[in-house]
Rosetta silent file (secondary structure, phi, psi, omega in degrees, C-alpha in Angstrom):
SEQUENCE: MSDAHKVRVFVASDGRVYREAISRLIATEDALELAGAAATAESASRLRDGAEPDVVLVDATQRVNPLLVRKISSVVGEGRVVALVASNQEDDLLAWAGAGVSGFLSWEASPYQLVEILRRAARGENPCSPDVGEALLRRVREKPGTASGFNGSLTEREAEIAQLVADGLSNKAIASRLSIELATVKNHVHSVLEKLRVHSRGEAAAMLRPTGVDRRY
SCORE:     score description
SCORE:     0.000 S_00000001
   1 L     0.000  128.131 -179.678  -48.788  -74.141   25.077 S_00000001
   2 L   -78.391  159.162 -179.777  -45.391  -75.678   24.306 S_00000001
   3 L   -64.448  -24.408 -177.723  -42.156  -73.819   24.938 S_00000001
   4 L   -77.935  -17.932 -177.777  -41.476  -73.871   21.175 S_00000001
   5 L   -71.385  130.690  176.248  -44.671  -71.961   20.408 S_00000001
   6 L   -79.554  131.861  179.514  -44.152  -68.275   19.689 S_00000001
   7 E   -81.509  119.796  178.615  -46.420  -66.062   21.769 S_00000001
   8 E   -83.191  122.798 -174.039  -48.339  -63.687   19.536 S_00000001
   9 E  -119.334  130.504  172.672  -48.476  -60.261   21.194 S_00000001
  10 E  -106.276  131.256 -177.262  -50.640  -57.267   20.317 S_00000001
  11 E  -104.101  123.103  177.734  -49.436  -53.923   21.723 S_00000001
  12 E  -114.507  111.805 -178.596  -52.015  -51.315   22.757 S_00000001
  13 L  -154.565  139.647  176.913  -50.515  -47.941   23.648 S_00000001
  14 L   -82.684  -11.524  178.524  -51.357  -44.300   23.075 S_00000001
  15 L   -92.073  111.628 -175.739  -47.664  -43.416   23.103 S_00000001
  16 H   -61.340  -40.834 -179.291  -46.289  -43.858   19.591 S_00000001
  17 H   -61.528  -47.340  179.447  -42.664  -43.956   20.753 S_00000001
  18 H   -65.003  -45.374 -176.858  -43.389  -46.689   23.297 S_00000001
  19 H   -57.568  -43.682 -179.127  -45.658  -48.606   20.910 S_00000001
  20 H   -73.483  -36.108 -179.697  -42.996  -48.704   18.210 S_00000001
  21 H   -66.993  -46.073 -178.864  -40.164  -49.445   20.647 S_00000001
  22 H   -69.443  -31.744  177.144  -41.921  -52.370   22.320 S_00000001
  23 H   -65.281  -40.738  177.727  -43.009  -53.678   18.927 S_00000001
  24 H   -65.243  -40.337  178.735  -39.376  -53.718   17.775 S_00000001
  25 H   -62.013  -46.442  179.965  -38.343  -55.487   20.978 S_00000001
  26 H   -60.464  -39.462 -178.128  -41.018  -58.157   20.521 S_00000001
  27 H   -65.780  -23.876 -178.634  -39.945  -58.670   16.907 S_00000001
  28 H   -90.719   -9.705 -177.272  -36.359  -59.435   18.030 S_00000001
  29 L   -89.762  127.625 -178.164  -37.345  -62.018   20.671 S_00000001
  30 L   -61.615  -30.762 -175.374  -37.329  -65.636   19.510 S_00000001
  31 L   -84.759   -8.412 -174.478  -40.153  -66.550   21.905 S_00000001
  32 E  -121.301  157.412  175.882  -42.470  -63.743   20.762 S_00000001
  33 E  -140.163  132.076 -179.268  -44.229  -62.696   17.582 S_00000001
  34 E   -77.412  120.140  179.686  -45.823  -59.303   16.943 S_00000001
  35 E   -94.357  -10.768 -179.774  -49.525  -59.715   16.147 S_00000001
  36 E   148.196  171.317  179.280  -50.124  -55.992   15.700 S_00000001
  37 E  -155.098  146.383 -179.570  -50.070  -52.628   17.438 S_00000001
  38 E  -163.540  163.608  170.375  -52.466  -49.700   17.760 S_00000001
  39 L   -60.313  149.475 -172.484  -53.497  -46.802   19.950 S_00000001
  40 H   -56.131  -44.978 -177.248  -55.432  -48.108   22.941 S_00000001
  41 H   -66.045  -23.318 -178.790  -58.809  -46.717   21.849 S_00000001
  42 H   -93.251   -8.285 -170.508  -58.416  -48.333   18.410 S_00000001
  43 H   -65.880  -39.895 -177.924  -57.247  -51.706   19.704 S_00000001
  44 H   -59.807  -44.360 -179.903  -60.651  -53.317   20.203 S_00000001
  45 H   -67.748  -36.731  177.434  -61.652  -52.737   16.579 S_00000001
  46 H   -65.011  -38.152  179.497  -58.254  -53.960   15.363 S_00000001
  47 H   -68.136  -35.898  177.414  -58.629  -57.104   17.442 S_00000001
  48 H   -64.791  -25.550 -177.680  -62.082  -57.719   15.979 S_00000001
  49 H   -77.258   -1.071  172.134  -60.494  -57.613   12.527 S_00000001
  50 H   108.041   26.516  178.140  -58.667  -60.852   13.262 S_00000001
  51 H   -64.774  -35.618  176.335  -55.312  -60.114   14.908 S_00000001
  52 L    48.393   59.128  177.403  -55.863  -63.195   17.150 S_00000001
  53 L   -81.018  159.841  170.193  -53.044  -62.614   19.666 S_00000001
  54 L   -78.611  -34.350 -177.878  -52.196  -64.898   22.557 S_00000001
  55 E  -140.834  138.252  170.231  -51.625  -61.822   24.742 S_00000001
  56 E  -105.906  121.764  177.029  -52.573  -58.154   24.499 S_00000001
  57 E   -96.570  110.313 -177.460  -50.050  -55.876   26.227 S_00000001
  58 E   -99.954  123.534  175.434  -51.901  -52.719   27.293 S_00000001
  59 E   -77.418  100.906 -177.144  -49.876  -49.661   28.215 S_00000001
  60 L   -98.206    9.863 -178.170  -51.781  -48.550   31.308 S_00000001
  61 L   -70.446  -14.153 -178.827  -49.197  -45.985   32.414 S_00000001
  62 L  -104.440   33.562  175.102  -51.342  -43.232   30.879 S_00000001
  63 L    57.741   55.568  178.099  -54.367  -43.858   33.128 S_00000001
  64 L   -67.112  134.696  178.636  -56.288  -46.122   30.785 S_00000001
  65 L   -65.348  129.792  177.858  -59.991  -46.322   31.643 S_00000001
  66 H   -55.671  -29.373  178.838  -60.878  -49.774   33.055 S_00000001
  67 H   -65.449  -34.134  177.469  -63.943  -49.801   30.778 S_00000001
  68 H   -70.866  -38.187  175.892  -61.632  -49.643   27.768 S_00000001
  69 H   -63.169  -42.138  178.266  -59.571  -52.487   29.211 S_00000001
  70 H   -62.082  -38.643  178.947  -62.767  -54.497   29.695 S_00000001
  71 H   -63.323  -44.362  177.947  -63.722  -53.837   26.076 S_00000001
  72 H   -62.829  -44.225 -179.779  -60.351  -55.111   24.869 S_00000001
  73 H   -60.908  -35.730 -175.787  -60.628  -58.138   27.155 S_00000001
  74 H   -72.919  -22.783 -177.184  -64.088  -58.953   25.832 S_00000001
  75 H  -104.890   -1.782 -174.390  -62.983  -59.097   22.183 S_00000001
  76 L   -82.803   -4.896  176.325  -59.645  -60.846   22.572 S_00000001
  77 L    67.692 -123.860 -179.204  -61.235  -64.306   22.609 S_00000001
  78 L   -80.213   -4.973 -178.985  -58.863  -66.911   24.042 S_00000001
  79 L   -72.876  169.237 -178.781  -56.138  -64.292   24.454 S_00000001
  80 E  -120.061  156.937 -179.730  -55.043  -62.751   27.722 S_00000001
  81 E  -113.854  125.986  175.190  -54.532  -59.124   28.747 S_00000001
  82 E  -117.131  132.290 -178.456  -51.372  -57.944   30.511 S_00000001
  83 E  -103.685  131.945  171.926  -51.148  -54.350   31.741 S_00000001
  84 E   -87.965  121.667 -173.662  -47.943  -52.335   31.827 S_00000001
  85 E  -129.422  155.606  176.874  -48.115  -50.170   34.967 S_00000001
  86 L   -98.321  165.781 -174.511  -46.027  -47.559   36.772 S_00000001
  87 L   -68.295  -18.728 -177.218  -45.142  -47.556   40.465 S_00000001
  88 L   -96.332   19.565 -174.459  -47.559  -44.696   41.277 S_00000001
  89 L  -114.547   26.887 -178.295  -50.665  -46.521   40.035 S_00000001
  90 H   -55.591  -38.153 -175.576  -51.515  -48.739   43.018 S_00000001
  91 H   -63.340  -21.230 -175.343  -54.993  -47.243   43.298 S_00000001
  92 H   -95.374  -10.349 -170.773  -55.902  -48.504   39.823 S_00000001
  93 H   -61.565  -44.971 -178.816  -54.716  -52.115   40.095 S_00000001
  94 H   -65.432  -38.093  179.216  -57.930  -53.622   41.464 S_00000001
  95 H   -63.278  -41.491  179.544  -60.050  -51.798   38.894 S_00000001
  96 H   -69.500  -39.949  177.271  -57.909  -53.169   36.065 S_00000001
  97 H   -60.764  -42.077  178.683  -57.930  -56.662   37.551 S_00000001
  98 H   -67.249  -22.673 -179.642  -61.707  -56.476   37.750 S_00000001
  99 L   -84.762   -4.480  176.054  -61.818  -55.336   34.120 S_00000001
 100 L   118.307    2.085  176.846  -60.157  -58.519   32.939 S_00000001
 101 L   -68.362  130.188 -177.488  -56.414  -57.962   33.244 S_00000001
 102 L  -107.792   -0.246  177.725  -54.771  -61.307   34.000 S_00000001
 103 E  -163.394  154.975 -179.704  -51.213  -60.116   34.570 S_00000001
 104 E  -128.028  136.250  178.660  -49.232  -56.998   35.417 S_00000001
 105 E  -119.738  126.546  179.687  -45.838  -55.887   34.123 S_00000001
 106 E   -72.311  144.338  174.618  -43.876  -53.162   35.889 S_00000001
 107 L   -57.163  -26.528 -178.354  -42.594  -50.198   33.888 S_00000001
 108 L   -87.176    1.935 -175.603  -39.215  -51.048   35.452 S_00000001
 109 L   -66.365  150.152  177.212  -39.205  -54.636   34.123 S_00000001
 110 L   -83.776  163.978  174.946  -36.316  -55.914   32.047 S_00000001
 111 H   -55.524  -37.841  178.264  -36.753  -57.371   28.536 S_00000001
 112 H   -61.738  -44.548  178.855  -36.245  -60.834   30.074 S_00000001
 113 H   -64.539  -37.102  176.728  -39.071  -60.211   32.568 S_00000001
 114 H   -57.721  -50.007 -178.759  -41.273  -58.946   29.740 S_00000001
 115 H   -61.434  -45.262 -177.103  -40.799  -62.174   27.799 S_00000001
 116 H   -64.225  -42.589 -178.661  -41.387  -64.374   30.854 S_00000001
 117 H   -68.319  -39.664  178.260  -44.578  -62.590   31.922 S_00000001
 118 H   -66.137  -39.923  178.792  -46.021  -62.659   28.409 S_00000001
 119 H   -67.038  -41.528  179.222  -45.223  -66.375   28.057 S_00000001
 120 H   -65.988  -40.101  177.970  -46.731  -67.196   31.459 S_00000001
 121 H   -62.218  -41.201  179.780  -49.874  -65.203   30.633 S_00000001
 122 H   -64.598  -26.279  178.243  -50.209  -67.095   27.343 S_00000001
 123 L   -81.516   -1.982  178.684  -50.038  -70.364   29.323 S_00000001
 124 L    96.167    8.784  178.683  -53.077  -69.269   31.344 S_00000001
 125 L   -86.279  175.001  178.142  -51.228  -68.080   34.458 S_00000001
 126 L  -119.645   72.491 -173.144  -51.709  -64.766   36.282 S_00000001
 127 L   -79.243  149.088  174.918  -48.170  -63.363   36.380 S_00000001
 128 E  -139.680  142.710  167.114  -47.109  -60.126   38.059 S_00000001
 129 L   -59.495  144.419 -174.434  -43.824  -58.320   38.377 S_00000001
 130 H   -52.634  -44.307 -177.545  -42.798  -58.723   42.059 S_00000001
 131 H   -67.957  -34.561  178.356  -43.292  -55.053   42.970 S_00000001
 132 H   -71.262  -38.986  177.546  -46.706  -54.956   41.274 S_00000001
 133 H   -60.009  -41.676  178.022  -47.762  -58.176   43.001 S_00000001
 134 H   -64.479  -41.307  179.842  -46.920  -56.652   46.386 S_00000001
 135 H   -65.715  -40.477  178.860  -48.864  -53.487   45.537 S_00000001
 136 H   -64.123  -41.108  178.162  -51.880  -55.520   44.396 S_00000001
 137 H   -61.782  -41.856  178.102  -51.800  -57.537   47.593 S_00000001
 138 H   -59.546  -43.296 -178.661  -51.754  -54.331   49.661 S_00000001
 139 H   -67.290  -38.904  177.433  -54.818  -53.056   47.811 S_00000001
 140 H   -62.938  -42.192 -179.533  -56.688  -56.346   48.238 S_00000001
 141 H   -66.854  -31.854 -177.911  -55.961  -56.302   51.970 S_00000001
 142 H   -82.939  -16.537 -174.761  -57.106  -52.692   52.276 S_00000001
 143 L   -67.917  125.150  179.934  -60.316  -53.235   50.307 S_00000001
 144 L   -57.568  134.875  177.153  -63.349  -53.097   52.622 S_00000001
 145 L    82.992   -2.271  179.403  -65.046  -56.449   52.991 S_00000001
 146 L  -104.909  -62.609 -178.796  -62.119  -58.367   51.495 S_00000001
 147 L   -72.466  -27.122 -173.375  -59.309  -58.571   53.989 S_00000001
 148 L   -82.307  -15.360 -177.827  -61.634  -58.225   56.953 S_00000001
 149 L  -178.164  168.995 -178.231  -63.905  -61.150   56.191 S_00000001
 150 L  -124.900  147.516 -179.844  -65.299  -63.680   53.764 S_00000001
 151 L   -85.849   71.553 -178.430  -68.808  -64.194   52.489 S_00000001
 152 L   100.197  161.814 -179.205  -69.079  -67.764   53.690 S_00000001
 153 L   -94.643  153.522  178.320  -66.515  -70.528   54.124 S_00000001
 154 L   -82.438  141.067  172.794  -64.945  -72.502   51.306 S_00000001
 155 L   -73.629  171.469  179.856  -65.743  -76.166   50.918 S_00000001
 156 H   -59.566  -43.705  179.526  -62.874  -78.644   50.710 S_00000001
 157 H   -66.886  -41.276  178.731  -63.124  -78.734   46.900 S_00000001
 158 H   -62.875  -40.027  177.845  -63.380  -74.928   46.656 S_00000001
 159 H   -63.568  -38.892  178.775  -60.290  -74.554   48.857 S_00000001
 160 H   -64.159  -45.585  179.731  -58.423  -76.994   46.627 S_00000001
 161 H   -69.095  -37.895  177.716  -59.407  -75.103   43.499 S_00000001
 162 H   -59.628  -39.991  178.971  -58.677  -71.736   45.118 S_00000001
 163 H   -65.770  -37.235  178.150  -55.120  -72.848   45.822 S_00000001
 164 H   -68.895  -35.454  173.396  -54.686  -73.910   42.186 S_00000001
 165 H   -61.856  -45.011  178.527  -55.999  -70.502   41.083 S_00000001
 166 H   -61.765  -29.670  178.179  -53.436  -68.901   43.408 S_00000001
 167 L   -79.833   -4.094  175.333  -50.778  -71.061   41.757 S_00000001
 168 L    93.364   10.240 -178.597  -51.740  -69.542   38.417 S_00000001
 169 L   -77.193  143.625  175.693  -53.482  -72.521   36.786 S_00000001
 170 L   -77.175  167.580  177.228  -56.182  -71.923   34.174 S_00000001
 171 H   -58.100  -42.622 -179.344  -59.645  -73.495   34.449 S_00000001
 172 H   -63.268  -41.477  179.532  -58.706  -76.039   31.800 S_00000001
 173 H   -66.707  -37.841  178.101  -55.501  -76.956   33.648 S_00000001
 174 H   -64.902  -43.135  178.797  -57.411  -77.303   36.931 S_00000001
 175 H   -59.885  -41.400  178.870  -59.981  -79.574   35.284 S_00000001
 176 H   -67.732  -42.244 -178.807  -57.185  -81.765   33.949 S_00000001
 177 H   -62.631  -41.614 -174.728  -55.337  -81.811   37.284 S_00000001
 178 H   -97.080   -1.258 -179.837  -58.426  -82.810   39.264 S_00000001
 179 L    55.994   48.635  176.620  -60.009  -84.975   36.543 S_00000001
 180 L  -129.657  167.824 -177.420  -63.303  -83.062   36.636 S_00000001
 181 L   -69.981  147.708  178.707  -65.412  -81.307   34.017 S_00000001
 182 H   -59.814  -40.189  179.505  -64.435  -77.779   32.893 S_00000001
 183 H   -61.846  -35.116  178.110  -67.957  -76.532   33.673 S_00000001
 184 H   -65.935  -42.041  177.644  -67.595  -77.833   37.234 S_00000001
 185 H   -60.918  -45.522 -178.889  -64.349  -75.910   37.664 S_00000001
 186 H   -59.730  -40.659  178.374  -65.981  -72.729   36.372 S_00000001
 187 H   -63.700  -42.877  179.868  -68.824  -73.095   38.879 S_00000001
 188 H   -66.065  -42.217  179.555  -66.390  -73.608   41.756 S_00000001
 189 H   -62.225  -42.010  177.386  -64.237  -70.642   40.699 S_00000001
 190 H   -59.240  -42.733  179.451  -67.331  -68.432   40.534 S_00000001
 191 H   -66.019  -40.125  178.802  -68.276  -69.523   44.055 S_00000001
 192 H   -61.664  -46.155 -179.393  -64.736  -68.894   45.331 S_00000001
 193 H   -61.705  -40.066  178.579  -64.707  -65.346   43.924 S_00000001
 194 H   -63.995  -44.364 -176.963  -68.076  -64.621   45.528 S_00000001
 195 H   -70.758  -30.295  177.742  -66.989  -65.945   48.923 S_00000001
 196 H   -85.038   -6.743  179.490  -63.692  -64.042   48.818 S_00000001
 197 L    59.475   46.105  174.032  -65.582  -60.920   47.732 S_00000001
 198 L  -126.332  168.999 -172.964  -63.324  -60.266   44.763 S_00000001
 199 L  -110.783   -8.754 -177.065  -64.105  -59.761   41.100 S_00000001
 200 L  -148.608  163.458  177.271  -61.346  -61.578   39.269 S_00000001
 201 H   -62.590  -35.710 -179.743  -58.936  -64.508   39.454 S_00000001
 202 H   -61.470  -42.650  177.992  -56.059  -62.033   39.723 S_00000001
 203 H   -65.002  -43.266 -179.979  -57.482  -60.504   42.900 S_00000001
 204 H   -62.885  -42.775 -179.949  -58.141  -63.949   44.360 S_00000001
 205 H   -62.773  -42.289  179.806  -54.616  -65.107   43.521 S_00000001
 206 H   -64.163  -35.671  179.885  -53.093  -62.008   45.116 S_00000001
 207 H   -71.333  -40.077 -169.923  -55.139  -62.581   48.273 S_00000001
 208 H   -91.773  -27.643 -172.877  -54.423  -66.301   48.618 S_00000001
 209 L   -58.742  -41.631 -175.347  -50.865  -66.715   47.356 S_00000001
 210 L   -67.900  -32.309 -169.611  -49.012  -65.324   50.420 S_00000001
 211 L  -117.688   -5.290 -175.031  -50.696  -67.410   53.092 S_00000001
 212 L    81.114  179.840 -175.953  -52.165  -70.456   51.394 S_00000001
 213 L  -125.369  120.316  169.753  -55.808  -71.427   51.631 S_00000001
 214 L  -152.974   78.444 -172.231  -57.550  -72.937   54.574 S_00000001
 215 L  -107.091   21.559 -178.300  -60.887  -71.156   54.890 S_00000001
 216 L   -89.989   80.937 -179.099  -62.986  -74.070   56.117 S_00000001
 217 L  -146.854    0.000    0.000  -64.154  -72.642   59.418 S_00000001
């Protein structure tokens, strides 16, 4: 995605005041374009009707069910899902990541941070507000069977791809970087997630980003 491309954003929130406020903010940003807005439970059907956003911003501050997030993620096509979260929701981060959320935005984020995270998500990265990234890392480390061990060692190629995942690259970008087929990348990523005992790229990125990857032992 070029920097000149406007990121189309769909806002899913059960709070009408927030939904309308964030929609107005998006409409005033040169880098963003409002693709639509709806209550969270209605968002999946609205997305099926052809909204075609680059990113869906889900207001998860009201304890959104991960199954609903997964439903939205499943119908958004090539789009990405970013969750808006509050500081007291650490326990839910892994569940949302496993449901398909590819980025997290803190309730305390500035408009500038909002724009940057939405643009990075649209580029295929897995962005997080710094405080949310730290909270996600804590949860990954505390998760039984994740921080304490790995289900097998990574091969040299898997370690290379895992580091690129941690750097926020999409499968397509990894395939281009390494000059290999997209299907090959997908197979390696699947193997990496299994060996790290995580369910999503976001969890893997949070685990690997702080220390780098060297799991060939």
